PDB file of C-alpha atoms in Angstrom:
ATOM      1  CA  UNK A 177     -23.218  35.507  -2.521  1.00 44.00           C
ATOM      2  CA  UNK A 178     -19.896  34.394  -1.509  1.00 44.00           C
ATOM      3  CA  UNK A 179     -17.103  33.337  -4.440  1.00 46.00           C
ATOM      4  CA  UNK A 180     -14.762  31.587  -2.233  1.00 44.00           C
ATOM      5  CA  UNK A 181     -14.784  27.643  -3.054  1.00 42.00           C
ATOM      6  CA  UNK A 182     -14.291  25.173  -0.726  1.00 40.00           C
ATOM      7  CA  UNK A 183     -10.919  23.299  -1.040  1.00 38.00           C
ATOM      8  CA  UNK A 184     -11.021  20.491  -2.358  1.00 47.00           C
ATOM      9  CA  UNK A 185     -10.333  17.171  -0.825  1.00 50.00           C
ATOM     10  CA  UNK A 186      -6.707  15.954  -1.212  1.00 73.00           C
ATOM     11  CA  UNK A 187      -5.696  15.099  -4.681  1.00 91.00           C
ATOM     12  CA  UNK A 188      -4.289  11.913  -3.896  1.00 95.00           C
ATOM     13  CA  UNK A 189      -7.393  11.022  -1.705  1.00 95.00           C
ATOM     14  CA  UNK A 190      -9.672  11.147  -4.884  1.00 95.00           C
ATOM     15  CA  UNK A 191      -7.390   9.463  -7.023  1.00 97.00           C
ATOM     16  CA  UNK A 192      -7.495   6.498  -4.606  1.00 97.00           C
ATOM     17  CA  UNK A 193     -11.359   6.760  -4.133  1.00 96.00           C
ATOM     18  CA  UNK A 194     -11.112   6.795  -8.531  1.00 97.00           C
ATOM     19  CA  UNK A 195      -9.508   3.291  -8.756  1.00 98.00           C
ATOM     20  CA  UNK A 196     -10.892   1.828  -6.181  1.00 97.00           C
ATOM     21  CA  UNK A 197     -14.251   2.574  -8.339  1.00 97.00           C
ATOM     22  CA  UNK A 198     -12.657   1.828 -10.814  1.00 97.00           C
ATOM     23  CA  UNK A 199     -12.215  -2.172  -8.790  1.00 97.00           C
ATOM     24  CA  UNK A 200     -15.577  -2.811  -7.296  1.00 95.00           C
ATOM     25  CA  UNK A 201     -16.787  -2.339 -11.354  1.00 95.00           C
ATOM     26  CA  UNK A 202     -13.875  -4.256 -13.301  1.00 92.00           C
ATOM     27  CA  UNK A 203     -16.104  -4.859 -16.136  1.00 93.00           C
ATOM     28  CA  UNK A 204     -16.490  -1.798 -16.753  1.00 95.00           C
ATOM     29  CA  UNK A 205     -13.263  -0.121 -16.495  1.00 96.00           C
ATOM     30  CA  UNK A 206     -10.775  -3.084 -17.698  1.00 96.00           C
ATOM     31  CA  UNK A 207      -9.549  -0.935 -20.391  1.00 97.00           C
ATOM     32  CA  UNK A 208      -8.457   1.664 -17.499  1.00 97.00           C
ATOM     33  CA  UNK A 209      -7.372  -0.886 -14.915  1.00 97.00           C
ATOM     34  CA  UNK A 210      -4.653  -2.836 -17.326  1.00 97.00           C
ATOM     35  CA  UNK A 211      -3.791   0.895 -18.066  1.00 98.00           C
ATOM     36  CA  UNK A 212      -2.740   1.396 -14.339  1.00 98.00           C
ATOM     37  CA  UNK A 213      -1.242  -1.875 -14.134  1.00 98.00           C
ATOM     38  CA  UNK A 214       1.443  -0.816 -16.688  1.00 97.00           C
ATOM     39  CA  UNK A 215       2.289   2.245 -14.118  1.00 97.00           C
ATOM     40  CA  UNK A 216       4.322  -0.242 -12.093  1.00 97.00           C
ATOM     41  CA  UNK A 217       7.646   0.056 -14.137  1.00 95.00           C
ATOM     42  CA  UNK A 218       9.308   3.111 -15.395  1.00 96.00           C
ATOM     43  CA  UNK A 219       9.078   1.473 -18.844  1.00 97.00           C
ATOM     44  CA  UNK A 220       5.212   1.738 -18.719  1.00 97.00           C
ATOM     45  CA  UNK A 221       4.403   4.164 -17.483  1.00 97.00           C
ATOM     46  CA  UNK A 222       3.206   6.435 -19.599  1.00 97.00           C
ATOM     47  CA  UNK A 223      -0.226   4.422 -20.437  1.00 97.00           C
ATOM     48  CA  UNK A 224      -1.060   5.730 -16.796  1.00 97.00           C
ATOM     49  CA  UNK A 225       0.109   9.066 -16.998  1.00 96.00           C
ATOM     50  CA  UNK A 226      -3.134  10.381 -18.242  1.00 95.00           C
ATOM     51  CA  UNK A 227      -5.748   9.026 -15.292  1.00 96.00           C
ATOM     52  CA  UNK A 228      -2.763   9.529 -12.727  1.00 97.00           C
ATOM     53  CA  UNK A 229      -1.619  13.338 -13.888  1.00 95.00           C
ATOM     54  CA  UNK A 230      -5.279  14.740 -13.619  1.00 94.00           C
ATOM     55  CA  UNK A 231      -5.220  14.474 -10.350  1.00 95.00           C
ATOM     56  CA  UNK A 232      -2.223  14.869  -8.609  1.00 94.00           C
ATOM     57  CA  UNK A 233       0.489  17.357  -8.944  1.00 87.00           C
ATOM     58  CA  UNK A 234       4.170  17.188 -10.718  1.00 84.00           C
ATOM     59  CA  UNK A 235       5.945  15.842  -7.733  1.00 89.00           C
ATOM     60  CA  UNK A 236       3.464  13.281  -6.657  1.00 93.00           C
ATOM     61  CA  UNK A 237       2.706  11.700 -10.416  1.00 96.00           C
ATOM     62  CA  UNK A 238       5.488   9.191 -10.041  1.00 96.00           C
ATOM     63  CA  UNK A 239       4.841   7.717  -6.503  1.00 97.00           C
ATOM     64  CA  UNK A 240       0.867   7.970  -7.231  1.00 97.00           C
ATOM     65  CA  UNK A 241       1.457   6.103 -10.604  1.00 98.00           C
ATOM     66  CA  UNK A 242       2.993   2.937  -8.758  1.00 98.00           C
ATOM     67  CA  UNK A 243       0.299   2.982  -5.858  1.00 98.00           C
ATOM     68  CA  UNK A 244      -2.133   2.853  -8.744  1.00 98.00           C
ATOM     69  CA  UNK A 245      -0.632  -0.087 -10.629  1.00 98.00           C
ATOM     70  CA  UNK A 246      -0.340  -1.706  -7.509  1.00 98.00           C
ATOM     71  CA  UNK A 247      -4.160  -1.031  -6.740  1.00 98.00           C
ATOM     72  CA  UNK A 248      -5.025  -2.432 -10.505  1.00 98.00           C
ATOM     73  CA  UNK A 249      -2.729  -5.198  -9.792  1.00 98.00           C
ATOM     74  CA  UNK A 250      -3.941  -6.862  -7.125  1.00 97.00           C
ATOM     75  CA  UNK A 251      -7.938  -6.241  -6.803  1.00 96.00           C
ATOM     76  CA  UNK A 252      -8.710  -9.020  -5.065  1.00 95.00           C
ATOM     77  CA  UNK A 253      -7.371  -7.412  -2.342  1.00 97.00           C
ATOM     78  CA  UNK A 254     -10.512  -5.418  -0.364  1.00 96.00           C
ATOM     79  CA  UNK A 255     -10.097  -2.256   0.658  1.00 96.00           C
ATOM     80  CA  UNK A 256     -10.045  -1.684   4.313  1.00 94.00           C
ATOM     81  CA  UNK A 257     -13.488  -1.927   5.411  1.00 90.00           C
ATOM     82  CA  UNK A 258     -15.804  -2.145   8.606  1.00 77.00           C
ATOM     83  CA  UNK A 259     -15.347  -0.042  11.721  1.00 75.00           C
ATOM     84  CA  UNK A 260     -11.056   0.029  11.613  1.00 72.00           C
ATOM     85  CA  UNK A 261     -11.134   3.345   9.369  1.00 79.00           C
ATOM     86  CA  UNK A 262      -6.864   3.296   9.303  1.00 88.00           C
ATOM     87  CA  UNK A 263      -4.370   0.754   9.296  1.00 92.00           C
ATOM     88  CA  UNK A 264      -0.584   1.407   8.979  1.00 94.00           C
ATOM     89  CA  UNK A 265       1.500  -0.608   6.209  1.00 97.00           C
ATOM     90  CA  UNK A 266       3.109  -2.140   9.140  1.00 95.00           C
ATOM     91  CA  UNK A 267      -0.131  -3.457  10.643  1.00 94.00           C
ATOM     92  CA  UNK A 268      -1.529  -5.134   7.369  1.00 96.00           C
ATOM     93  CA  UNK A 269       1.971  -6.555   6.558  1.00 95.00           C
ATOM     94  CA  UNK A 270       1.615  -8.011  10.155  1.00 93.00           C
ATOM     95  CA  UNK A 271      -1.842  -9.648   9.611  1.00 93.00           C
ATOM     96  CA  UNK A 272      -0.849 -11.355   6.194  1.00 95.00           C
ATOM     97  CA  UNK A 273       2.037 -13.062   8.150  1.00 93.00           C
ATOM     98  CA  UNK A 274      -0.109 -14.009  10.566  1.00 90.00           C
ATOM     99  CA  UNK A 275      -2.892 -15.328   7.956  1.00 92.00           C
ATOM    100  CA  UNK A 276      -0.117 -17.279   5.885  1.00 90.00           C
ATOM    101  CA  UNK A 277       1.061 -19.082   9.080  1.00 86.00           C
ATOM    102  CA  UNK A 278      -2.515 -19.969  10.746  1.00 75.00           C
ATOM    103  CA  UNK A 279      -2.979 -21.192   7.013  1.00 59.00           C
ATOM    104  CA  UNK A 280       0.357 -23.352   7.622  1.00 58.00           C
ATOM    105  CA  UNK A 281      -2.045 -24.585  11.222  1.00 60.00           C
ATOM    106  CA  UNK A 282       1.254 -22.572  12.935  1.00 62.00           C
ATOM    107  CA  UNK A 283       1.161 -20.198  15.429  1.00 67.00           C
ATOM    108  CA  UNK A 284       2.746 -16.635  14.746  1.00 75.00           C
ATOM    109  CA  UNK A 285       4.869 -14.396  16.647  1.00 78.00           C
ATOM    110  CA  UNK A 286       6.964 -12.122  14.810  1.00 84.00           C
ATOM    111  CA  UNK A 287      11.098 -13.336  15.399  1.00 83.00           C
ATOM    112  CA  UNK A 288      13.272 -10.846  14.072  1.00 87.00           C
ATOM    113  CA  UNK A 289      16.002 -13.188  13.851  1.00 89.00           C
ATOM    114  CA  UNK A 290      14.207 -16.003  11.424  1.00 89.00           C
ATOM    115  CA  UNK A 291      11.708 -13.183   9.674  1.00 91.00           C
ATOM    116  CA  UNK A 292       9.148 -14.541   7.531  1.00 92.00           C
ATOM    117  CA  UNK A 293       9.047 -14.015   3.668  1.00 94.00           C
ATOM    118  CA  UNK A 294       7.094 -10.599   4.286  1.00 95.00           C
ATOM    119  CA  UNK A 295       9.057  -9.465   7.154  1.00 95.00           C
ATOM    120  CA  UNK A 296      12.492 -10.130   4.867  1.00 95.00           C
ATOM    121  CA  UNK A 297      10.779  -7.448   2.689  1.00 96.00           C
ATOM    122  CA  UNK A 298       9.732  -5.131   5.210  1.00 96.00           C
ATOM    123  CA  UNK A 299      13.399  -4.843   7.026  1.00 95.00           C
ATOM    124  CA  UNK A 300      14.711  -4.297   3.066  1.00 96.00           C
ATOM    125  CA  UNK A 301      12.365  -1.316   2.390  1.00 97.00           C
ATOM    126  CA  UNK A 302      14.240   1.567   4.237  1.00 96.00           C
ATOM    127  CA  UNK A 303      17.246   1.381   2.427  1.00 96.00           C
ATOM    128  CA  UNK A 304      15.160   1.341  -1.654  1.00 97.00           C
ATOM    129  CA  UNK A 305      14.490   4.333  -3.669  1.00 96.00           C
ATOM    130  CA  UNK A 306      11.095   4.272  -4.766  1.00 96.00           C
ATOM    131  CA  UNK A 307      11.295   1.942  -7.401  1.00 97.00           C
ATOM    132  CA  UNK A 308      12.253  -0.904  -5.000  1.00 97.00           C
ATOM    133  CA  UNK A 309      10.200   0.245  -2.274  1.00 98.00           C
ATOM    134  CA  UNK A 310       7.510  -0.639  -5.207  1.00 98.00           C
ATOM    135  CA  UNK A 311       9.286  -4.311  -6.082  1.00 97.00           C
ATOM    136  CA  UNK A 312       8.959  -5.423  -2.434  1.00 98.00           C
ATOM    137  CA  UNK A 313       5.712  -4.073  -1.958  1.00 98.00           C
ATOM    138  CA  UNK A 314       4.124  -5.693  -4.773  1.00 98.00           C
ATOM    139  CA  UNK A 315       6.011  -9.087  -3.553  1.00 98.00           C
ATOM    140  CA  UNK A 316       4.358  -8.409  -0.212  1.00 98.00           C
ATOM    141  CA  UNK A 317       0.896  -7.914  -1.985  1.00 98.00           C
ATOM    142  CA  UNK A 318       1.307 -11.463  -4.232  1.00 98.00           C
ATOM    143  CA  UNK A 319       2.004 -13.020  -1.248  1.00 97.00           C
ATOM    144  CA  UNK A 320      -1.265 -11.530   0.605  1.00 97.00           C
ATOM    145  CA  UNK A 321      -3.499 -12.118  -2.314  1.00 95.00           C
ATOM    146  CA  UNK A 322      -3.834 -15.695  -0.604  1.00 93.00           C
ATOM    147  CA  UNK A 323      -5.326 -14.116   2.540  1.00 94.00           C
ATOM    148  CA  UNK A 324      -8.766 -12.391   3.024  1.00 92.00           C
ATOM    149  CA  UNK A 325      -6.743  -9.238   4.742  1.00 95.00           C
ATOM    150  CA  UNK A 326      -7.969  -6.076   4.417  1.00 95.00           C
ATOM    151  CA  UNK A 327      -5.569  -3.359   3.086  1.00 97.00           C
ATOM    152  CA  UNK A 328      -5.394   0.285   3.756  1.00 96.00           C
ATOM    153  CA  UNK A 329      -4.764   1.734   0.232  1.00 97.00           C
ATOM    154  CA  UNK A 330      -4.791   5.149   1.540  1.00 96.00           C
ATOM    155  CA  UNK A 331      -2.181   4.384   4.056  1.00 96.00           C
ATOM    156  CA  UNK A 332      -0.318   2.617   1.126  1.00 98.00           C
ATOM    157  CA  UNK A 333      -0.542   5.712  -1.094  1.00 97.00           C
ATOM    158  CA  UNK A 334       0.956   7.896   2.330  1.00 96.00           C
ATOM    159  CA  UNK A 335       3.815   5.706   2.478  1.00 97.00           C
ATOM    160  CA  UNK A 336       4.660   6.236  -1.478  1.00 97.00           C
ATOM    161  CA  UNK A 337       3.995   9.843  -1.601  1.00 95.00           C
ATOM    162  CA  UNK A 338       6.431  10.183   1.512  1.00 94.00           C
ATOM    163  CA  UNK A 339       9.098   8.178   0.902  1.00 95.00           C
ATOM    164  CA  UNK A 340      11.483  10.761   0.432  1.00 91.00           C
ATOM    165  CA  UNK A 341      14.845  10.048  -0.005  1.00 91.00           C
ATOM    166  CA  UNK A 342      16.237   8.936   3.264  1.00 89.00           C
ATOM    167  CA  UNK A 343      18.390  11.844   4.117  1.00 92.00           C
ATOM    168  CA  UNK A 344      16.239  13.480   6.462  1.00 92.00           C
ATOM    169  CA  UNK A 345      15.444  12.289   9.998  1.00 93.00           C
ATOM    170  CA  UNK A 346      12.028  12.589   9.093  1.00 93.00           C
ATOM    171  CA  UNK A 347      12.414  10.816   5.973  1.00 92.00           C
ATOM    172  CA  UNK A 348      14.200   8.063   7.839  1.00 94.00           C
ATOM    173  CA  UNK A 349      11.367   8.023  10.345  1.00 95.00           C
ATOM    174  CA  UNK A 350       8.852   7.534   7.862  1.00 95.00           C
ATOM    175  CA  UNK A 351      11.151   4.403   6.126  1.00 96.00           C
ATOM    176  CA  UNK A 352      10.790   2.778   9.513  1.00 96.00           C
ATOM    177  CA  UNK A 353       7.656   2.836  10.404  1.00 96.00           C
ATOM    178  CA  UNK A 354       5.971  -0.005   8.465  1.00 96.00           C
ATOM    179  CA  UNK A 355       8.978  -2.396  10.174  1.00 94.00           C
ATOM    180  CA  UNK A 356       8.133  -0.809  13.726  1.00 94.00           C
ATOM    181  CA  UNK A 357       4.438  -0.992  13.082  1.00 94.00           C
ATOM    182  CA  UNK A 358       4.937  -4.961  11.842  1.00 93.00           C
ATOM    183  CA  UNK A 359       6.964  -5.994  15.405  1.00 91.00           C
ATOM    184  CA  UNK A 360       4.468  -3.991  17.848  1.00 90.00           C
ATOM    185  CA  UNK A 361       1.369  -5.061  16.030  1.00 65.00           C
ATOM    186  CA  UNK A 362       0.816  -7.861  18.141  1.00 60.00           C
ATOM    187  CA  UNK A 363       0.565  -5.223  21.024  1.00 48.00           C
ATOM    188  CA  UNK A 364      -1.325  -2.552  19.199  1.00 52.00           C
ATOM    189  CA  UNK A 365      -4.311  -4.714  17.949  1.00 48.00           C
ATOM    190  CA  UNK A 366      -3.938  -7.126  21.052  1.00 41.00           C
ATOM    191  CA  UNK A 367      -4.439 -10.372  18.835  1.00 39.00           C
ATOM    192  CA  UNK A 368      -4.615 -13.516  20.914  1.00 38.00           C
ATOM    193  CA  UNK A 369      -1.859 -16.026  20.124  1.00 34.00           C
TER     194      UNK A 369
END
């Protein structure tokens, strides 16, 4: 009989999978939820602490405790669902401006000199620390509560946990890729205008 385990799947992964458990049975767990609400502000924090730190490690505990407030924030917005098993930041940000502006009966092509509201936020986001990377995303999410998009929330948790702090090239990279994924969505999806 063999004593090796089998590793286990990716702390952050199961935290994610936890909330959004924790959302499809909100009766249940509303206690918990307005818990991980509070984890949005450095103030707060601490009420989440407890469901955030027993799964994730020292270094991830801070970004993973503003993906979760964000994920008891907002949870009318589905996870991603259906066949599409990914979708970048980028993407989804794309899709809500496209969903606010067919709700406006308006056409929408991305114009990077007259951005929309979410676009304003996305060409902000490489230049925040975490704490404003978390401000513009939840103003982003507010805004796509009024749309029936689909979000990603292990992609969002990705972007959190590798924010970094912009000194690296690969930090940098990783900054811009929700702005480049938003402008070449049109082309990677192929939507029909």
């Amino acid at each position: 009989m063999s004593t090796e385990k089998k590793a286990p799947a990716k702390d952050w992964v199961r935290l994610v999978a936890s909330i959004l458990e924790m959302r499809n049975n909100e009766h249940q767990y509303r206690s918990d939820l307005a818990a991980l609400r509070r984890g949005l502000s450095p103030e707060t924090e601490l009420y989440a602490l407890p469901y955030v730190a027993s799964f994730v490690a020292d270094s991830r505990i801070k970004p993973m405790t503003r993906v979760a407030g964000l994920m008891a924030t907002f949870p009318q917005i589905a996870q991603l669902s259906g066949e599409r098993k990914w979708k970048s930041f980028g993407a989804y940000c794309y899709e809500v401006s496209r969903a606010l502006t067919q709700d406006a009966k308006d056409s929408f092509t991305p114009n990077p000199r007259k951005p929309d509201v979410i676009a304003s936020r996305l060409r902000a986001m490489p230049a925040l620390d975490l704490e404003g990377l978390t401000g513009h995303v939840r103003s982003i999410l507010a805004n796509a509560q009024r749309t029936h998009v689909e979000i990603d929330f292990y992609n969002l948790a990705a972007l959190f946990l590798y924010w970094g702090k912009g000194f690296s090239t690969a930090s940098r990279e990783h900054r811009q890729k929700p702005l480049r994924d938003y402008y070449s969505a049109d082309h990677q999806f192929n939507y029909t205008k």
